[in-house]
Short mmCIF file of C-alpha atoms in Angstrom, two decimals:
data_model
loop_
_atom_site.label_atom_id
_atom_site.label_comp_id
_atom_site.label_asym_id
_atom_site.label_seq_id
_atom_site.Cartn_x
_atom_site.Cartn_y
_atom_site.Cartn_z
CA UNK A 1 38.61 79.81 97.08
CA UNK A 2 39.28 79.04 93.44
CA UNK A 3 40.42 75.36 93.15
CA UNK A 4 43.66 76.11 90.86
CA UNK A 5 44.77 78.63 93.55
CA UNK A 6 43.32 76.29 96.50
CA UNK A 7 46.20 73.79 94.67
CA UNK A 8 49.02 75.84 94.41
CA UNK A 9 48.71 76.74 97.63
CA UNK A 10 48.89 73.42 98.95
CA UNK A 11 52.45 73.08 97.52
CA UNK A 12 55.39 73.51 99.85
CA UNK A 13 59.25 72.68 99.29
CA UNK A 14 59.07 69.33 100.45
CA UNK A 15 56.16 68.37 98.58
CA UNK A 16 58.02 69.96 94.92
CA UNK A 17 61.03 68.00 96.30
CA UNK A 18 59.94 64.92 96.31
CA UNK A 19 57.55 65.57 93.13
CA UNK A 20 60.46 66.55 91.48
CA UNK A 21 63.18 64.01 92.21
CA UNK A 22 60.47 61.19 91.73
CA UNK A 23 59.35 62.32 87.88
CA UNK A 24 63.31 63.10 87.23
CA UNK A 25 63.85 59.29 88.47
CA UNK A 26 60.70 57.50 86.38
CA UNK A 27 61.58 59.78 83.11
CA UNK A 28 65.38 58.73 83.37
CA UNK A 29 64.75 54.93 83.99
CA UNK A 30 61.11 54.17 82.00
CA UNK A 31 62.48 53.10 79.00
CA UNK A 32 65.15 50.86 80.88
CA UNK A 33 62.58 49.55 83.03
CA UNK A 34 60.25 48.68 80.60
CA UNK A 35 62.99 46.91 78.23
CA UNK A 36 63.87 44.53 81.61
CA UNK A 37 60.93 42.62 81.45
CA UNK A 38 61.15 42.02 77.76
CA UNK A 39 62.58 38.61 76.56
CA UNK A 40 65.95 38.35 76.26
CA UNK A 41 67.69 38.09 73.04
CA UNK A 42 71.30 36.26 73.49
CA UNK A 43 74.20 36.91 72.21
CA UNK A 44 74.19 33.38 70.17
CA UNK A 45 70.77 34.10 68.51
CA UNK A 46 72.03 37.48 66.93
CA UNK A 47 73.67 34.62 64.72
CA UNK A 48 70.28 32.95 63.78
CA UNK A 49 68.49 34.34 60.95
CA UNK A 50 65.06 34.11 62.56
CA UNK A 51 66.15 37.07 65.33
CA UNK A 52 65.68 40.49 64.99
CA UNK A 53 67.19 43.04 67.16
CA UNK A 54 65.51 46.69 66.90
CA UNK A 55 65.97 49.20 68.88
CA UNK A 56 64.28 48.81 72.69
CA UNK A 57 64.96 45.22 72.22
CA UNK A 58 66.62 43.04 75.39
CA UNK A 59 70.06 41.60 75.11
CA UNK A 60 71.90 39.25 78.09
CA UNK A 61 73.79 36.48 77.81
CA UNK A 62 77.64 35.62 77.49
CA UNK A 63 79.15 37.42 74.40
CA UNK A 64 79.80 34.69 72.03
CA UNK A 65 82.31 36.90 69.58
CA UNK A 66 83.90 39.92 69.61
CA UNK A 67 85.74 41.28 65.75
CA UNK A 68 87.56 44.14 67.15
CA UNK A 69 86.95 47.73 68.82
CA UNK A 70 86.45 50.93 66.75
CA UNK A 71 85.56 53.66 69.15
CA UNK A 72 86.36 54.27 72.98
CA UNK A 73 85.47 56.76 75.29
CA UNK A 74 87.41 59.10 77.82
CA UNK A 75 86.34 62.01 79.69
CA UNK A 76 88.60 64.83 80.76
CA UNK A 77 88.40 68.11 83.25
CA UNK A 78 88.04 71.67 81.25
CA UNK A 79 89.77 74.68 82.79
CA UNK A 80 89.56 78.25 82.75
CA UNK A 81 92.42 78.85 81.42
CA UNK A 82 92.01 76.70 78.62
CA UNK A 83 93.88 74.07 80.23
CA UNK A 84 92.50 70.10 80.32
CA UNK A 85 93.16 67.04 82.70
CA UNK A 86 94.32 64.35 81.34
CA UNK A 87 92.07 61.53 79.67
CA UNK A 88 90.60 59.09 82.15
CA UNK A 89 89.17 55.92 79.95
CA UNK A 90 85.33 55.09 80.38
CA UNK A 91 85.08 52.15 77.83
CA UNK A 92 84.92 50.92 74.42
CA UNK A 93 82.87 50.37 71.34
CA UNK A 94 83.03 46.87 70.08
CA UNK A 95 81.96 45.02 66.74
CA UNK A 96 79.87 41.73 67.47
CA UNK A 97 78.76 39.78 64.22
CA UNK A 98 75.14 39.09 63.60
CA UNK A 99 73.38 36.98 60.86
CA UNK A 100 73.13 40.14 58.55
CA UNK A 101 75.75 41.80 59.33
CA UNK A 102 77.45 43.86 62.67
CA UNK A 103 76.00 45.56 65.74
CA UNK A 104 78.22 47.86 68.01
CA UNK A 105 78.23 47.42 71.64
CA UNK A 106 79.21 49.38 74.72
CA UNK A 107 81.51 48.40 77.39
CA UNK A 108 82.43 49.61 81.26
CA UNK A 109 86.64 50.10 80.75
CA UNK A 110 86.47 47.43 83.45
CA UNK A 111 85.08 44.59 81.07
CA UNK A 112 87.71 45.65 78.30
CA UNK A 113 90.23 43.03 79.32
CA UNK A 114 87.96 40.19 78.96
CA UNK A 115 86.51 41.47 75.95
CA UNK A 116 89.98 41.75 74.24
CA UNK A 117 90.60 38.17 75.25
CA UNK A 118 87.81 37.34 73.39
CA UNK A 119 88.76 39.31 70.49
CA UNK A 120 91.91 37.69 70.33
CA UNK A 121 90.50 33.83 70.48
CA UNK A 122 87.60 35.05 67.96
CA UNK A 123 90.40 35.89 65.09
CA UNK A 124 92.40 32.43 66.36
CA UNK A 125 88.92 30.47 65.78
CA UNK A 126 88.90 32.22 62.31
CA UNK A 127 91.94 31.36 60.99
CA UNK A 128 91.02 27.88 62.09
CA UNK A 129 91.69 27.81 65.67
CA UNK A 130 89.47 26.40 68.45
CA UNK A 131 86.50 28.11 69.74
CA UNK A 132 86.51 30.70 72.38
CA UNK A 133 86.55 30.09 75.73
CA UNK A 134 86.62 32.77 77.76
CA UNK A 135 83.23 34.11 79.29
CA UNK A 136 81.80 37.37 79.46
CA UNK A 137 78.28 38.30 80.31
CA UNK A 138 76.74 41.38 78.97
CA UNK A 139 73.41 42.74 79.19
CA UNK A 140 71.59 45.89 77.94
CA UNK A 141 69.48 47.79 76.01
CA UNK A 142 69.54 48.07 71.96
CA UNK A 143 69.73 51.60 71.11
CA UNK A 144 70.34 53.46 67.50
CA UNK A 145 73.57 54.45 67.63
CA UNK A 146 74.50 58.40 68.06
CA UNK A 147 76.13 60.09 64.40
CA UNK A 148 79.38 60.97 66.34
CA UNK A 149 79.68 56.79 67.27
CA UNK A 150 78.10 55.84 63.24
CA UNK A 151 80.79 57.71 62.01
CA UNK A 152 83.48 55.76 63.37
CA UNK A 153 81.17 52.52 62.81
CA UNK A 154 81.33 53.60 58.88
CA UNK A 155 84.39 54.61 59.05
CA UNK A 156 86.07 51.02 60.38
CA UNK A 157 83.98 48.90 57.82
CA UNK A 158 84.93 50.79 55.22
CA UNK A 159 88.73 49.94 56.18
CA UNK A 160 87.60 46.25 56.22
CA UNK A 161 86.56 46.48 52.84
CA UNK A 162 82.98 47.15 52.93
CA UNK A 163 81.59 49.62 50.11
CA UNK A 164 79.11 52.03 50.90
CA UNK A 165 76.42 50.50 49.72
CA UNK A 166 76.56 47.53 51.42
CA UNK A 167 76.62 49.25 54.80
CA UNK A 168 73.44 50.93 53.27
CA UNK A 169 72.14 47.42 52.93
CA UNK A 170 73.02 46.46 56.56
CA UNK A 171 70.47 49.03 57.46
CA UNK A 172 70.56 51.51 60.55
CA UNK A 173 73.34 50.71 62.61
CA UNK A 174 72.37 50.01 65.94
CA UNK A 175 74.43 49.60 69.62
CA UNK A 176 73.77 47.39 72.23
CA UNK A 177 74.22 49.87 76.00
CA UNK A 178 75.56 48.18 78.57
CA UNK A 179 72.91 48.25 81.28
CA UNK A 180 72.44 46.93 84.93
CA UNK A 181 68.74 46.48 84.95
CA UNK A 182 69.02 45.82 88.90
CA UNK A 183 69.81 48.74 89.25
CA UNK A 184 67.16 50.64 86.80
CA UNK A 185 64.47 49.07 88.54
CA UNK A 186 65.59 50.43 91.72
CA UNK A 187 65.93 53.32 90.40
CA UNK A 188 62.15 53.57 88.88
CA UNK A 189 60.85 52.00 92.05
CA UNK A 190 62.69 54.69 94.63
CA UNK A 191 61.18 57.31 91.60
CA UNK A 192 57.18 55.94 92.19
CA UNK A 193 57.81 55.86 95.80
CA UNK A 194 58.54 59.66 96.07
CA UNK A 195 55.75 60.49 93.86
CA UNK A 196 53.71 58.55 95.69
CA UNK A 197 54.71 60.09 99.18
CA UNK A 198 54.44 63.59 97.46
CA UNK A 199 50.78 63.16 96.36
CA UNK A 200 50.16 61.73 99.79
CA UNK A 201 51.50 64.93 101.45
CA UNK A 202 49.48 67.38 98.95
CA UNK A 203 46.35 65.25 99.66
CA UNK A 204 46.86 66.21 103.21
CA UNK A 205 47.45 69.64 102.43
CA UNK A 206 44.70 70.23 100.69
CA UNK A 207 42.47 68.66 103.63
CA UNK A 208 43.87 70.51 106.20
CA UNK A 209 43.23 73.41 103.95
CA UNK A 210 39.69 72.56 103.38
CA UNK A 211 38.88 71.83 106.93
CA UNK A 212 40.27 75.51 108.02
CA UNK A 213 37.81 76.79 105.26
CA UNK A 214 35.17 74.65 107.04
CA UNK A 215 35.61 75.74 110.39
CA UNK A 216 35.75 79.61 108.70
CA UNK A 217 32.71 79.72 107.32
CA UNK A 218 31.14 77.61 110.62
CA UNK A 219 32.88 81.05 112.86
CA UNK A 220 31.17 83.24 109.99
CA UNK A 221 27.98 81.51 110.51
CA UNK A 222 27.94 81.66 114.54
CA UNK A 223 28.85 85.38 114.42
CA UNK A 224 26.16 86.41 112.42
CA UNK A 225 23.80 84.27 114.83
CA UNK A 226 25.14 86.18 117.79
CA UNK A 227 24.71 89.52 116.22
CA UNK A 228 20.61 88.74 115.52
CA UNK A 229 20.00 87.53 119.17
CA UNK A 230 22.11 90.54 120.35
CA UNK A 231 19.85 92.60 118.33
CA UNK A 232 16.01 91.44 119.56
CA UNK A 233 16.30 92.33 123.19
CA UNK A 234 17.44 95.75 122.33
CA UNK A 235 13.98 95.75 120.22
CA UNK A 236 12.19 94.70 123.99
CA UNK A 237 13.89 97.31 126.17
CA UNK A 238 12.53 100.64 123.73
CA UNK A 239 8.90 98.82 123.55
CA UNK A 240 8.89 98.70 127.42
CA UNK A 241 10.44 102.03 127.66
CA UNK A 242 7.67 103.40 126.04
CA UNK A 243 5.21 101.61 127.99
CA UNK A 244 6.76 102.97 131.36
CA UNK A 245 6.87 106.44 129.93
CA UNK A 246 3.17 106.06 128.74
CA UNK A 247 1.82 104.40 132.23
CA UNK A 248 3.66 107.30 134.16
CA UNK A 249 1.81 110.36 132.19
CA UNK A 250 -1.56 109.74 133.99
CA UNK A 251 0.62 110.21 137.08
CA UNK A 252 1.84 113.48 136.38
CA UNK A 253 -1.97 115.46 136.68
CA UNK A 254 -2.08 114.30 140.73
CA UNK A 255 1.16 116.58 141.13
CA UNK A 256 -0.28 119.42 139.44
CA UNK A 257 -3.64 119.16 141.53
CA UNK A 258 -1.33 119.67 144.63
CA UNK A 259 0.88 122.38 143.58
CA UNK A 260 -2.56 124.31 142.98
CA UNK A 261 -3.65 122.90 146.88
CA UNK A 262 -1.34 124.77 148.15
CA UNK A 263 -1.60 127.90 146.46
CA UNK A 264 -5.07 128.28 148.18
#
């Protein structure tokens, strides 16, 4: 059997089941995974001038400052009939300060509270207040931000003054994701697991296939033995048929002699 069919037809549902789920799992969570076991970058050294953050890069630690929100996010139910649901709010988009400049950030709607407590003690600390005290840990993932979430980026530095050219400067705008990297790795490990327990299953597939190949050419093999010792002895009986039929002629002339006897 050709070895490209021999493999397909060692695939059943299970086995493209638990393929499938298992690559869907390692593709979604890779580059999460991977960016977990990079160093973290806090959210006090985006102030330092010796840090830079680039996209893929690691960020945890208790958000130090927080200038303001400029996006946020909903999600809503589309009808047939044209109708919608009402908005249900998923989070926000928030402006932290860096050495050079700003970098957006992502929040669950359940960390906006907190966040806006900060917000509020980071503009009292700037008009000469105390520092803030409330605490906040994020982590995530440093992403480039999406045009749809740039555009409102632009759009709220420009109303703080900022010309065109000097967001050019600031470079590509980039958004720290809130991530649970727990939960990633999980994730990826479940992922390797069922790819791992589908390759098992195909393995043993494929033996079980090749064994009943085995034991069908072994039957092949026996049958054709069987056939050639069925065969010789038929050989034996003719050559002593002949024999008897050549021993009994000399037997025949006796008869004759009497059947002439007797006609005297």
């Amino acid at each position: 059997m050709d070895k490209i069919k021999k493999l397909i037809s060692c695939f059943n549902t299970g086995i493209f089941i638990l393929l499938g789920i298992g690559i869907m799992l390692v593709c979604m969570n890779f580059a999460d995974t991977i960016c977990s076991f990079k160093p973290a970058i806090s959210f006090d050294d985006l102030l330092d001038e010796n840090t830079k953050v680039k996209a893929g890069s690691h960020v945890a630690g208790n958000v130090e400052y927080v200038i303001d929100y400029f996006a946020t996010e909903s999600t809503y139910t589309q009808y047939k009939d044209g109708s919608r649901s009402t908005s249900k709010a998923n989070g926000r988009y928030y402006l932290i300060p860096t050495y050079d400049g700003y970098i957006g950030m992502k929040c669950r709607q359940v960390d906006v509270s907190s966040l806006e407590k900060i917000c509020d003690e980071t503009w009292d600390y700037l008009d000469g207040g105390a520092l803030p005290t409330t605490e906040y840990f994020m982590e995530g993932r440093v992403k480039k931000m999406e045009s749809d979430i740039k555009k409102y980026y632009n759009e709220y530095l420009i109303d703080m003054g900022y010309t065109t050219f000097e967001l050019e400067q600031m470079g590509e705008p980039l958004l720290i994701d809130y991530t649970s990297f727990t939960a990633v790795r999980v994730m990826f490990l479940i992922g390797v697991v069922l790819i791992a327990l589908g390759v098992l299953f195909l393995v043993k597939s494929w033996k079980r296939l090749t064994l009943a190949e085995i034991n069908a050419a072994k039957a092949m093999s026996n049958g054709a033995g069987l056939a050639t010792m069925t065969a010789e002895p038929t050989s034996n009986v003719a050559e002593t048929s002949e024999s008897a039929d050549e021993n009994e002629s000399p037997a025949e002339a006796p008869s004759e002699s009497e059947e002439n006897t007797v006609q005297h």
